[in-house]
Amino acid sequence: GEDVEQSLFLSVREGDSSVINCTYTDSSSTYLYWYKQEPGAGLQLLTYIFSNMDMKQDQRLTVLLNKKDKHLSLRIADTQTGDSAIYFCAESAFSGGYNKLIFGAGTRLAVHP
Amino acid sequence: ETGVTQTPRHLVMGMTNKKSLKCEQHLGHNAMYWYKQSAKKPLELMFVYSLEERVENNSVPSRFSPECPNSSHLFLHLHTLQPEDSALYLCASSQETGWGAYNEQFFGPGTRLTVL
């Protein structure tokens, strides 16, 4: 079945790098996504990676994909207090004739001075 | 208005009340979703509409009734809810384009529902 797992909490010091890890089960997922949810808000797409890529870099964000181990990670360089939020990993799935996203439980990132 | 909007942002209701949540998307998308987010189960997919047709009902109790009158609007009608239904209800939309396609979902800010 489809399942996405991620650790629930991460605490880092301001200026350090943050690494949030995720494992997924659907090997046919063509895209994998990282969403960010700030307090009192909905989810917002942070970045995504196509399944034939190993790495994607976008400014302070680096996504690494290991398809063999079905492992996805998000690295945030020079973490700032504004990065404090919940980060959701999601895999794409196609069933019943339409696409849907399977989300992990979310990792709460706390950035402290 | 741009993106996905939801009203009301906050709702308090008794167990015997009937209320409705509204979602509107201004992105020209053809698929819309309702999610429930609570502390116990962080993000649960409830309903999916594709081209105004309901394509998924994820074992949701009948006290939740969705309605999609057109591709821009989605409602969630609520009646005789339970306290455990208190949660953040999120609406999202996307452009449905078939198997394996890029499927970014755009989320609204959510409705914080409290059932007394």
PDB file of N, CA and C in Angstrom, chain A residues 98-101 103, chain B residues 21 23 30-37 43-50 52-68 73-79 81 85 89-94 105 107:
ATOM      1  N   TYR A  98      -7.312   9.061 -11.331  1.00  0.00           N
ATOM      2  CA  TYR A  98      -6.895  10.417 -11.027  1.00  0.00           C
ATOM      3  C   TYR A  98      -5.668  10.371 -10.138  1.00  0.00           C
ATOM      4  N   ASN A  99      -4.955  11.517 -10.082  1.00  0.00           N
ATOM      5  CA  ASN A  99      -3.774  11.633  -9.236  1.00  0.00           C
ATOM      6  C   ASN A  99      -4.154  12.060  -7.832  1.00  0.00           C
ATOM      7  N   LYS A 100      -3.407  11.602  -6.856  1.00  0.00           N
ATOM      8  CA  LYS A 100      -3.562  12.112  -5.502  1.00  0.00           C
ATOM      9  C   LYS A 100      -2.189  12.116  -4.830  1.00  0.00           C
ATOM     10  N   LEU A 101      -2.105  12.844  -3.731  1.00  0.00           N
ATOM     11  CA  LEU A 101      -0.870  12.913  -2.963  1.00  0.00           C
ATOM     12  C   LEU A 101      -1.053  12.171  -1.649  1.00  0.00           C
ATOM     13  N   PHE A 103       0.480  12.029   1.982  1.00  0.00           N
ATOM     14  CA  PHE A 103       1.321  12.853   2.839  1.00  0.00           C
ATOM     15  C   PHE A 103       1.842  12.073   4.032  1.00  0.00           C
TER      16      PHE A 103
ATOM     17  N   LEU B  21     -18.976  24.618   5.191  1.00  0.00           N
ATOM     18  CA  LEU B  21     -17.682  25.221   4.887  1.00  0.00           C
ATOM     19  C   LEU B  21     -17.619  25.460   3.382  1.00  0.00           C
ATOM     20  N   CYS B  23     -15.224  26.621  -0.032  1.00  0.00           N
ATOM     21  CA  CYS B  23     -13.900  26.738  -0.637  1.00  0.00           C
ATOM     22  C   CYS B  23     -14.069  27.249  -2.056  1.00  0.00           C
ATOM     23  N   ASN B  30      -9.162  21.831 -12.221  1.00  0.00           N
ATOM     24  CA  ASN B  30     -10.324  20.964 -12.432  1.00  0.00           C
ATOM     25  C   ASN B  30     -10.464  19.878 -11.368  1.00  0.00           C
ATOM     26  N   ALA B  31      -9.654  19.909 -10.339  1.00  0.00           N
ATOM     27  CA  ALA B  31      -9.774  18.937  -9.246  1.00  0.00           C
ATOM     28  C   ALA B  31      -9.728  19.679  -7.921  1.00  0.00           C
ATOM     29  N   MET B  32     -10.564  19.229  -6.978  1.00  0.00           N
ATOM     30  CA  MET B  32     -10.597  19.862  -5.659  1.00  0.00           C
ATOM     31  C   MET B  32     -10.675  18.789  -4.580  1.00  0.00           C
ATOM     32  N   TYR B  33     -10.149  19.115  -3.416  1.00  0.00           N
ATOM     33  CA  TYR B  33      -9.965  18.132  -2.346  1.00  0.00           C
ATOM     34  C   TYR B  33     -10.382  18.722  -0.995  1.00  0.00           C
ATOM     35  N   TRP B  34     -10.907  17.851  -0.127  1.00  0.00           N
ATOM     36  CA  TRP B  34     -11.078  18.194   1.283  1.00  0.00           C
ATOM     37  C   TRP B  34     -10.162  17.301   2.111  1.00  0.00           C
ATOM     38  N   TYR B  35      -9.410  17.938   3.037  1.00  0.00           N
ATOM     39  CA  TYR B  35      -8.563  17.227   3.985  1.00  0.00           C
ATOM     40  C   TYR B  35      -8.975  17.603   5.403  1.00  0.00           C
ATOM     41  N   LYS B  36      -8.755  16.654   6.324  1.00  0.00           N
ATOM     42  CA  LYS B  36      -8.928  16.938   7.745  1.00  0.00           C
ATOM     43  C   LYS B  36      -7.559  16.840   8.403  1.00  0.00           C
ATOM     44  N   GLN B  37      -7.208  17.854   9.192  1.00  0.00           N
ATOM     45  CA  GLN B  37      -5.923  17.863   9.890  1.00  0.00           C
ATOM     46  C   GLN B  37      -6.180  17.982  11.383  1.00  0.00           C
ATOM     47  N   LEU B  43      -2.925  14.528   8.554  1.00  0.00           N
ATOM     48  CA  LEU B  43      -3.496  14.981   7.278  1.00  0.00           C
ATOM     49  C   LEU B  43      -4.246  13.822   6.630  1.00  0.00           C
ATOM     50  N   GLU B  44      -5.578  13.876   6.715  1.00  0.00           N
ATOM     51  CA  GLU B  44      -6.398  12.808   6.162  1.00  0.00           C
ATOM     52  C   GLU B  44      -7.147  13.327   4.940  1.00  0.00           C
ATOM     53  N   LEU B  45      -7.014  12.627   3.831  1.00  0.00           N
ATOM     54  CA  LEU B  45      -7.797  12.964   2.642  1.00  0.00           C
ATOM     55  C   LEU B  45      -9.234  12.489   2.857  1.00  0.00           C
ATOM     56  N   MET B  46     -10.191  13.399   2.665  1.00  0.00           N
ATOM     57  CA  MET B  46     -11.600  13.054   2.885  1.00  0.00           C
ATOM     58  C   MET B  46     -12.313  12.794   1.550  1.00  0.00           C
ATOM     59  N   PHE B  47     -12.301  13.792   0.697  1.00  0.00           N
ATOM     60  CA  PHE B  47     -13.028  13.710  -0.573  1.00  0.00           C
ATOM     61  C   PHE B  47     -12.180  14.290  -1.693  1.00  0.00           C
ATOM     62  N   VAL B  48     -12.405  13.737  -2.909  1.00  0.00           N
ATOM     63  CA  VAL B  48     -11.761  14.256  -4.108  1.00  0.00           C
ATOM     64  C   VAL B  48     -12.820  14.451  -5.175  1.00  0.00           C
ATOM     65  N   TYR B  49     -12.801  15.620  -5.808  1.00  0.00           N
ATOM     66  CA  TYR B  49     -13.643  15.877  -6.964  1.00  0.00           C
ATOM     67  C   TYR B  49     -12.747  16.142  -8.161  1.00  0.00           C
ATOM     68  N   SER B  50     -13.031  15.451  -9.248  1.00  0.00           N
ATOM     69  CA  SER B  50     -12.318  15.670 -10.490  1.00  0.00           C
ATOM     70  C   SER B  50     -13.354  15.965 -11.573  1.00  0.00           C
ATOM     71  N   GLU B  52     -15.728  18.018 -11.429  1.00  0.00           N
ATOM     72  CA  GLU B  52     -17.000  18.159 -10.714  1.00  0.00           C
ATOM     73  C   GLU B  52     -17.644  16.831 -10.338  1.00  0.00           C
ATOM     74  N   GLU B  53     -16.921  15.730 -10.516  1.00  0.00           N
ATOM     75  CA  GLU B  53     -17.466  14.431 -10.138  1.00  0.00           C
ATOM     76  C   GLU B  53     -16.690  13.901  -8.943  1.00  0.00           C
ATOM     77  N   ARG B  54     -17.402  13.401  -7.940  1.00  0.00           N
ATOM     78  CA  ARG B  54     -16.706  12.861  -6.781  1.00  0.00           C
ATOM     79  C   ARG B  54     -16.042  11.550  -7.161  1.00  0.00           C
ATOM     80  N   VAL B  55     -14.739  11.490  -6.998  1.00  0.00           N
ATOM     81  CA  VAL B  55     -14.000  10.283  -7.382  1.00  0.00           C
ATOM     82  C   VAL B  55     -13.462   9.527  -6.192  1.00  0.00           C
ATOM     83  N   GLU B  56     -13.482  10.150  -5.016  1.00  0.00           N
ATOM     84  CA  GLU B  56     -13.038   9.434  -3.827  1.00  0.00           C
ATOM     85  C   GLU B  56     -13.806   9.921  -2.616  1.00  0.00           C
ATOM     86  N   ASN B  57     -14.266   8.957  -1.829  1.00  0.00           N
ATOM     87  CA  ASN B  57     -14.852   9.213  -0.527  1.00  0.00           C
ATOM     88  C   ASN B  57     -14.103   8.285   0.413  1.00  0.00           C
ATOM     89  N   ASN B  58     -13.202   8.863   1.182  1.00  0.00           N
ATOM     90  CA  ASN B  58     -12.254   8.045   1.931  1.00  0.00           C
ATOM     91  C   ASN B  58     -12.842   7.575   3.251  1.00  0.00           C
ATOM     92  N   SER B  59     -13.932   6.791   3.168  1.00  0.00           N
ATOM     93  CA  SER B  59     -14.587   6.233   4.372  1.00  0.00           C
ATOM     94  C   SER B  59     -14.961   7.324   5.367  1.00  0.00           C
ATOM     95  N   VAL B  60     -15.503   8.402   4.851  1.00  0.00           N
ATOM     96  CA  VAL B  60     -15.891   9.523   5.708  1.00  0.00           C
ATOM     97  C   VAL B  60     -17.326   9.324   6.193  1.00  0.00           C
ATOM     98  N   PRO B  61     -17.599   9.577   7.483  1.00  0.00           N
ATOM     99  CA  PRO B  61     -18.970   9.420   7.999  1.00  0.00           C
ATOM    100  C   PRO B  61     -19.957  10.306   7.255  1.00  0.00           C
ATOM    101  N   SER B  62     -21.195   9.860   7.201  1.00  0.00           N
ATOM    102  CA  SER B  62     -22.209  10.571   6.422  1.00  0.00           C
ATOM    103  C   SER B  62     -22.585  11.917   7.019  1.00  0.00           C
ATOM    104  N   ARG B  63     -22.149  12.222   8.232  1.00  0.00           N
ATOM    105  CA  ARG B  63     -22.430  13.544   8.795  1.00  0.00           C
ATOM    106  C   ARG B  63     -21.619  14.635   8.081  1.00  0.00           C
ATOM    107  N   PHE B  64     -20.681  14.216   7.227  1.00  0.00           N
ATOM    108  CA  PHE B  64     -19.964  15.137   6.345  1.00  0.00           C
ATOM    109  C   PHE B  64     -20.486  14.904   4.924  1.00  0.00           C
ATOM    110  N   SER B  65     -20.967  15.975   4.286  1.00  0.00           N
ATOM    111  CA  SER B  65     -21.548  15.839   2.958  1.00  0.00           C
ATOM    112  C   SER B  65     -20.929  16.873   2.026  1.00  0.00           C
ATOM    113  N   PRO B  66     -20.135  16.451   1.029  1.00  0.00           N
ATOM    114  CA  PRO B  66     -19.514  17.418   0.128  1.00  0.00           C
ATOM    115  C   PRO B  66     -20.442  17.778  -1.021  1.00  0.00           C
ATOM    116  N   GLU B  67     -20.161  18.943  -1.597  1.00  0.00           N
ATOM    117  CA  GLU B  67     -20.910  19.383  -2.773  1.00  0.00           C
ATOM    118  C   GLU B  67     -19.972  20.181  -3.656  1.00  0.00           C
ATOM    119  N   CYS B  68     -20.000  19.908  -4.950  1.00  0.00           N
ATOM    120  CA  CYS B  68     -19.152  20.626  -5.898  1.00  0.00           C
ATOM    121  C   CYS B  68     -20.028  21.109  -7.046  1.00  0.00           C
ATOM    122  N   HIS B  73     -15.889  25.918  -7.061  1.00  0.00           N
ATOM    123  CA  HIS B  73     -16.451  25.938  -5.711  1.00  0.00           C
ATOM    124  C   HIS B  73     -16.602  24.531  -5.135  1.00  0.00           C
ATOM    125  N   LEU B  74     -16.322  24.453  -3.854  1.00  0.00           N
ATOM    126  CA  LEU B  74     -16.463  23.189  -3.129  1.00  0.00           C
ATOM    127  C   LEU B  74     -17.019  23.510  -1.759  1.00  0.00           C
ATOM    128  N   PHE B  75     -18.018  22.728  -1.334  1.00  0.00           N
ATOM    129  CA  PHE B  75     -18.612  22.919  -0.025  1.00  0.00           C
ATOM    130  C   PHE B  75     -18.470  21.631   0.793  1.00  0.00           C
ATOM    131  N   LEU B  76     -18.473  21.813   2.096  1.00  0.00           N
ATOM    132  CA  LEU B  76     -18.558  20.668   2.998  1.00  0.00           C
ATOM    133  C   LEU B  76     -19.673  20.964   3.984  1.00  0.00           C
ATOM    134  N   HIS B  77     -20.776  20.234   3.842  1.00  0.00           N
ATOM    135  CA  HIS B  77     -21.938  20.435   4.708  1.00  0.00           C
ATOM    136  C   HIS B  77     -21.789  19.543   5.941  1.00  0.00           C
ATOM    137  N   LEU B  78     -22.042  20.149   7.084  1.00  0.00           N
ATOM    138  CA  LEU B  78     -21.814  19.478   8.368  1.00  0.00           C
ATOM    139  C   LEU B  78     -23.115  19.362   9.141  1.00  0.00           C
ATOM    140  N   HIS B  79     -23.409  18.199   9.711  1.00  0.00           N
ATOM    141  CA  HIS B  79     -24.594  18.085  10.555  1.00  0.00           C
ATOM    142  C   HIS B  79     -24.384  16.989  11.592  1.00  0.00           C
ATOM    143  N   LEU B  81     -22.444  16.788  14.192  1.00  0.00           N
ATOM    144  CA  LEU B  81     -21.040  16.415  14.378  1.00  0.00           C
ATOM    145  C   LEU B  81     -20.757  16.006  15.821  1.00  0.00           C
ATOM    146  N   ASP B  85     -14.714  15.529  15.868  1.00  0.00           N
ATOM    147  CA  ASP B  85     -14.620  16.104  14.520  1.00  0.00           C
ATOM    148  C   ASP B  85     -13.938  17.474  14.534  1.00  0.00           C
ATOM    149  N   TYR B  89      -9.902  21.996   8.752  1.00  0.00           N
ATOM    150  CA  TYR B  89     -10.353  21.430   7.484  1.00  0.00           C
ATOM    151  C   TYR B  89      -9.744  22.243   6.354  1.00  0.00           C
ATOM    152  N   LEU B  90      -8.959  21.555   5.551  1.00  0.00           N
ATOM    153  CA  LEU B  90      -8.221  22.191   4.468  1.00  0.00           C
ATOM    154  C   LEU B  90      -8.815  21.809   3.127  1.00  0.00           C
ATOM    155  N   CYS B  91      -8.912  22.793   2.269  1.00  0.00           N
ATOM    156  CA  CYS B  91      -9.337  22.584   0.892  1.00  0.00           C
ATOM    157  C   CYS B  91      -8.107  22.767   0.002  1.00  0.00           C
ATOM    158  N   ALA B  92      -8.056  22.023  -1.089  1.00  0.00           N
ATOM    159  CA  ALA B  92      -6.956  22.171  -2.039  1.00  0.00           C
ATOM    160  C   ALA B  92      -7.493  21.999  -3.452  1.00  0.00           C
ATOM    161  N   SER B  93      -6.732  22.490  -4.410  1.00  0.00           N
ATOM    162  CA  SER B  93      -7.106  22.286  -5.814  1.00  0.00           C
ATOM    163  C   SER B  93      -5.860  21.963  -6.620  1.00  0.00           C
ATOM    164  N   SER B  94      -6.055  21.331  -7.772  1.00  0.00           N
ATOM    165  CA  SER B  94      -4.938  21.024  -8.671  1.00  0.00           C
ATOM    166  C   SER B  94      -5.472  20.875 -10.082  1.00  0.00           C
ATOM    167  N   GLN B 105      -0.650  20.483  -5.539  1.00  0.00           N
ATOM    168  CA  GLN B 105      -1.918  20.895  -4.954  1.00  0.00           C
ATOM    169  C   GLN B 105      -1.723  22.223  -4.243  1.00  0.00           C
ATOM    170  N   PHE B 107      -3.234  24.813  -1.546  1.00  0.00           N
ATOM    171  CA  PHE B 107      -4.081  24.726  -0.371  1.00  0.00           C
ATOM    172  C   PHE B 107      -4.640  26.087   0.028  1.00  0.00           C
TER     173      PHE B 107
END
